[in-house]
PDB file of C-alpha atoms in Angstrom:
ATOM      1  CA  MET A   1     -23.510 -77.846  17.072  1.00 79.00           C
ATOM      2  CA  ASP A   2     -20.959 -77.549  14.189  1.00 88.00           C
ATOM      3  CA  ARG A   3     -19.469 -74.360  13.085  1.00 89.00           C
ATOM      4  CA  PHE A   4     -21.668 -73.899   9.967  1.00 89.00           C
ATOM      5  CA  THR A   5     -24.935 -74.352  11.807  1.00 89.00           C
ATOM      6  CA  ARG A   6     -23.808 -72.026  14.626  1.00 88.00           C
ATOM      7  CA  ASN A   7     -22.889 -69.320  12.192  1.00 88.00           C
ATOM      8  CA  TYR A   8     -26.037 -69.906  10.118  1.00 89.00           C
ATOM      9  CA  SER A   9     -28.190 -69.649  13.283  1.00 90.00           C
ATOM     10  CA  ILE A  10     -26.531 -66.404  14.306  1.00 88.00           C
ATOM     11  CA  ALA A  11     -26.884 -64.788  10.836  1.00 90.00           C
ATOM     12  CA  LEU A  12     -30.503 -65.986  10.628  1.00 90.00           C
ATOM     13  CA  GLY A  13     -31.172 -64.590  14.111  1.00 89.00           C
ATOM     14  CA  LEU A  14     -29.633 -61.182  13.059  1.00 89.00           C
ATOM     15  CA  VAL A  15     -31.733 -61.098   9.942  1.00 90.00           C
ATOM     16  CA  ILE A  16     -34.891 -61.734  11.946  1.00 91.00           C
ATOM     17  CA  LEU A  17     -33.980 -59.104  14.516  1.00 88.00           C
ATOM     18  CA  VAL A  18     -33.321 -56.491  11.748  1.00 86.00           C
ATOM     19  CA  ALA A  19     -36.700 -57.437  10.085  1.00 84.00           C
ATOM     20  CA  LEU A  20     -38.410 -57.040  13.430  1.00 83.00           C
ATOM     21  CA  GLY A  21     -36.796 -53.692  14.032  1.00 79.00           C
ATOM     22  CA  PHE A  22     -38.025 -52.396  10.717  1.00 77.00           C
ATOM     23  CA  TRP A  23     -41.515 -53.748  11.302  1.00 76.00           C
ATOM     24  CA  VAL A  24     -41.620 -52.042  14.762  1.00 71.00           C
ATOM     25  CA  LYS A  25     -40.446 -48.799  13.280  1.00 69.00           C
ATOM     26  CA  SER A  26     -43.038 -48.876  10.576  1.00 64.00           C
ATOM     27  CA  VAL A  27     -46.001 -49.492  13.025  1.00 64.00           C
ATOM     28  CA  TRP A  28     -44.737 -47.312  15.830  1.00 64.00           C
ATOM     29  CA  GLN A  29     -46.724 -44.069  15.040  1.00 73.00           C
ATOM     30  CA  PRO A  30     -47.646 -42.266  18.288  1.00 84.00           C
ATOM     31  CA  LYS A  31     -48.606 -39.190  16.647  1.00 87.00           C
ATOM     32  CA  VAL A  32     -51.186 -41.098  14.355  1.00 90.00           C
ATOM     33  CA  TRP A  33     -52.448 -42.799  17.563  1.00 90.00           C
ATOM     34  CA  GLU A  34     -52.752 -39.371  19.221  1.00 91.00           C
ATOM     35  CA  LEU A  35     -54.640 -37.832  16.297  1.00 93.00           C
ATOM     36  CA  ASP A  36     -56.835 -40.831  15.890  1.00 92.00           C
ATOM     37  CA  GLU A  37     -57.789 -40.702  19.552  1.00 93.00           C
ATOM     38  CA  ILE A  38     -58.987 -37.149  18.977  1.00 93.00           C
ATOM     39  CA  LEU A  39     -61.369 -38.373  16.245  1.00 92.00           C
ATOM     40  CA  THR A  40     -62.641 -41.441  17.974  1.00 92.00           C
ATOM     41  CA  SER A  41     -63.297 -39.727  21.291  1.00 93.00           C
ATOM     42  CA  HIS A  42     -65.252 -36.784  19.808  1.00 94.00           C
ATOM     43  CA  PRO A  43     -68.911 -37.055  20.735  1.00 94.00           C
ATOM     44  CA  SER A  44     -70.339 -36.270  17.389  1.00 93.00           C
ATOM     45  CA  LEU A  45     -67.928 -38.338  15.320  1.00 93.00           C
ATOM     46  CA  SER A  46     -67.940 -41.417  17.737  1.00 92.00           C
ATOM     47  CA  THR A  47     -71.720 -41.750  17.232  1.00 93.00           C
ATOM     48  CA  TYR A  48     -71.578 -41.445  13.466  1.00 93.00           C
ATOM     49  CA  PRO A  49     -72.059 -44.827  11.764  1.00 91.00           C
ATOM     50  CA  TYR A  50     -68.748 -44.511   9.958  1.00 93.00           C
ATOM     51  CA  GLN A  51     -65.599 -44.011  12.112  1.00 93.00           C
ATOM     52  CA  PHE A  52     -63.208 -41.637  10.403  1.00 95.00           C
ATOM     53  CA  ARG A  53     -59.662 -42.802  11.343  1.00 94.00           C
ATOM     54  CA  VAL A  54     -56.191 -41.277  10.956  1.00 94.00           C
ATOM     55  CA  ARG A  55     -54.178 -43.546   8.639  1.00 93.00           C
ATOM     56  CA  ALA A  56     -50.944 -41.681   8.499  1.00 92.00           C
ATOM     57  CA  PHE A  57     -49.251 -38.397   9.470  1.00 92.00           C
ATOM     58  CA  LYS A  58     -46.057 -37.223   7.687  1.00 91.00           C
ATOM     59  CA  ASP A  59     -44.723 -33.660   7.096  1.00 91.00           C
ATOM     60  CA  GLY A  60     -47.760 -32.041   8.654  1.00 93.00           C
ATOM     61  CA  VAL A  61     -50.319 -33.968   6.531  1.00 95.00           C
ATOM     62  CA  ALA A  62     -52.890 -36.100   8.345  1.00 95.00           C
ATOM     63  CA  VAL A  63     -54.410 -38.692   6.041  1.00 95.00           C
ATOM     64  CA  ILE A  64     -57.956 -39.624   7.212  1.00 96.00           C
ATOM     65  CA  SER A  65     -60.041 -42.563   5.927  1.00 94.00           C
ATOM     66  CA  THR A  66     -63.302 -41.758   4.136  1.00 91.00           C
ATOM     67  CA  PRO A  67     -66.047 -43.937   2.631  1.00 88.00           C
ATOM     68  CA  ARG A  68     -66.550 -41.681  -0.452  1.00 83.00           C
ATOM     69  CA  SER A  69     -64.645 -40.738  -3.566  1.00 79.00           C
ATOM     70  CA  PHE A  70     -65.256 -40.256  -7.229  1.00 78.00           C
ATOM     71  CA  ASP A  71     -64.962 -44.056  -7.607  1.00 78.00           C
ATOM     72  CA  VAL A  72     -67.725 -44.717  -5.064  1.00 78.00           C
ATOM     73  CA  PRO A  73     -70.828 -42.503  -5.042  1.00 79.00           C
ATOM     74  CA  ALA A  74     -71.795 -41.254  -1.705  1.00 81.00           C
ATOM     75  CA  ILE A  75     -75.261 -42.720  -2.322  1.00 84.00           C
ATOM     76  CA  ARG A  76     -73.905 -46.275  -2.021  1.00 84.00           C
ATOM     77  CA  PHE A  77     -72.388 -45.570   1.334  1.00 86.00           C
ATOM     78  CA  LEU A  78     -75.344 -43.667   2.579  1.00 90.00           C
ATOM     79  CA  GLU A  79     -77.799 -46.547   1.789  1.00 89.00           C
ATOM     80  CA  ILE A  80     -75.584 -48.818   3.963  1.00 88.00           C
ATOM     81  CA  ILE A  81     -75.434 -46.608   7.051  1.00 88.00           C
ATOM     82  CA  ASN A  82     -78.901 -45.306   6.762  1.00 88.00           C
ATOM     83  CA  PRO A  83     -81.403 -47.904   5.360  1.00 88.00           C
ATOM     84  CA  LYS A  84     -84.187 -45.242   5.323  1.00 89.00           C
ATOM     85  CA  VAL A  85     -82.584 -43.685   2.248  1.00 89.00           C
ATOM     86  CA  ALA A  86     -82.122 -46.982   0.370  1.00 87.00           C
ATOM     87  CA  GLY A  87     -83.619 -46.733  -3.083  1.00 87.00           C
ATOM     88  CA  LYS A  88     -84.296 -43.056  -2.926  1.00 88.00           C
ATOM     89  CA  SER A  89     -83.032 -40.708  -5.575  1.00 87.00           C
ATOM     90  CA  GLN A  90     -80.244 -38.276  -5.023  1.00 86.00           C
ATOM     91  CA  ASP A  91     -82.611 -35.261  -5.109  1.00 88.00           C
ATOM     92  CA  ASP A  92     -84.857 -36.780  -2.445  1.00 90.00           C
ATOM     93  CA  PRO A  93     -84.948 -34.610   0.713  1.00 93.00           C
ATOM     94  CA  ALA A  94     -83.943 -37.498   3.000  1.00 91.00           C
ATOM     95  CA  MET A  95     -80.901 -38.347   0.685  1.00 91.00           C
ATOM     96  CA  ILE A  96     -79.958 -34.734   0.580  1.00 92.00           C
ATOM     97  CA  ALA A  97     -79.980 -34.460   4.401  1.00 93.00           C
ATOM     98  CA  ALA A  98     -78.018 -37.705   4.631  1.00 92.00           C
ATOM     99  CA  GLN A  99     -75.364 -36.326   2.248  1.00 91.00           C
ATOM    100  CA  GLN A 100     -75.232 -33.167   4.157  1.00 93.00           C
ATOM    101  CA  ASP A 101     -74.726 -34.996   7.427  1.00 94.00           C
ATOM    102  CA  LEU A 102     -71.809 -36.958   5.894  1.00 92.00           C
ATOM    103  CA  ILE A 103     -70.261 -33.708   4.603  1.00 92.00           C
ATOM    104  CA  ASP A 104     -70.734 -32.080   8.058  1.00 95.00           C
ATOM    105  CA  HIS A 105     -68.969 -35.049   9.754  1.00 95.00           C
ATOM    106  CA  GLN A 106     -66.107 -34.859   7.211  1.00 94.00           C
ATOM    107  CA  LYS A 107     -65.700 -31.282   7.780  1.00 95.00           C
ATOM    108  CA  LEU A 108     -65.709 -31.667  11.545  1.00 96.00           C
ATOM    109  CA  ALA A 109     -63.039 -34.367  11.280  1.00 96.00           C
ATOM    110  CA  MET A 110     -60.935 -32.186   9.035  1.00 96.00           C
ATOM    111  CA  GLY A 111     -61.304 -29.210  11.251  1.00 95.00           C
ATOM    112  CA  LEU A 112     -60.396 -31.226  14.390  1.00 95.00           C
ATOM    113  CA  MET A 113     -57.213 -32.297  12.635  1.00 95.00           C
ATOM    114  CA  LEU A 114     -56.333 -28.865  11.407  1.00 95.00           C
ATOM    115  CA  GLY A 115     -56.672 -27.553  14.849  1.00 93.00           C
ATOM    116  CA  GLN A 116     -53.894 -29.794  16.141  1.00 93.00           C
ATOM    117  CA  PRO A 117     -50.288 -28.651  16.496  1.00 93.00           C
ATOM    118  CA  GLY A 118     -48.165 -29.678  13.637  1.00 91.00           C
ATOM    119  CA  VAL A 119     -51.044 -30.501  11.303  1.00 93.00           C
ATOM    120  CA  THR A 120     -50.977 -28.191   8.233  1.00 95.00           C
ATOM    121  CA  SER A 121     -53.314 -30.066   5.928  1.00 95.00           C
ATOM    122  CA  VAL A 122     -55.558 -33.044   5.520  1.00 96.00           C
ATOM    123  CA  ASP A 123     -55.755 -35.666   2.856  1.00 95.00           C
ATOM    124  CA  TRP A 124     -58.517 -38.235   2.417  1.00 94.00           C
ATOM    125  CA  GLU A 125     -57.954 -41.972   1.679  1.00 93.00           C
ATOM    126  CA  LEU A 126     -60.793 -44.200   0.452  1.00 90.00           C
ATOM    127  CA  ASP A 127     -61.530 -46.824   3.069  1.00 90.00           C
ATOM    128  CA  THR A 128     -61.739 -49.766   0.547  1.00 88.00           C
ATOM    129  CA  GLN A 129     -61.663 -52.326   3.403  1.00 90.00           C
ATOM    130  CA  TRP A 130     -64.790 -50.794   5.082  1.00 90.00           C
ATOM    131  CA  LEU A 131     -66.505 -50.620   1.745  1.00 88.00           C
ATOM    132  CA  ALA A 132     -65.653 -54.174   0.766  1.00 88.00           C
ATOM    133  CA  ASP A 133     -66.726 -55.451   4.231  1.00 89.00           C
ATOM    134  CA  HIS A 134     -70.152 -53.920   3.434  1.00 85.00           C
ATOM    135  CA  GLY A 135     -70.342 -55.271  -0.135  1.00 83.00           C
ATOM    136  CA  VAL A 136     -69.344 -52.176  -2.021  1.00 80.00           C
ATOM    137  CA  HIS A 137     -66.615 -52.400  -4.627  1.00 72.00           C
ATOM    138  CA  ARG A 138     -64.957 -49.539  -6.361  1.00 62.00           C
ATOM    139  CA  THR A 139     -66.176 -48.895  -9.865  1.00 56.00           C
ATOM    140  CA  THR A 140     -63.463 -48.454 -12.449  1.00 50.00           C
ATOM    141  CA  ASN A 141     -63.444 -45.640 -14.907  1.00 47.00           C
ATOM    142  CA  PRO A 142     -62.316 -46.574 -18.441  1.00 42.00           C
TER     143      PRO A 142
END
């Protein structure tokens, strides 16, 4: 191997190692894994059709995924997880009960996180991937 090829190979190897190191550092989040395990192992949350997941944890803030936001009405999500309410109006008792069930599960997830050491607040992040996987796309407000 000539001198240039050897030096180029060494430099390329170092660049790859540094990139690999940054990647490992970015995905190595044991606190996120620990908090997520609390959510996924809770009896009530683990049986709910949507699995709330901890996406990030930084400076005391736990970010949890959610299937609802102002961009995606809860009724769209509820029709997917509970076909019995499909086509019903928002003031139908079954739809109201389904919405309350979602709210109760979100509050439970939030309460579990706030009860953990080091967690001072909870932010919610719309789970666009879950929604897209189920045929729901965000509406855009003008």
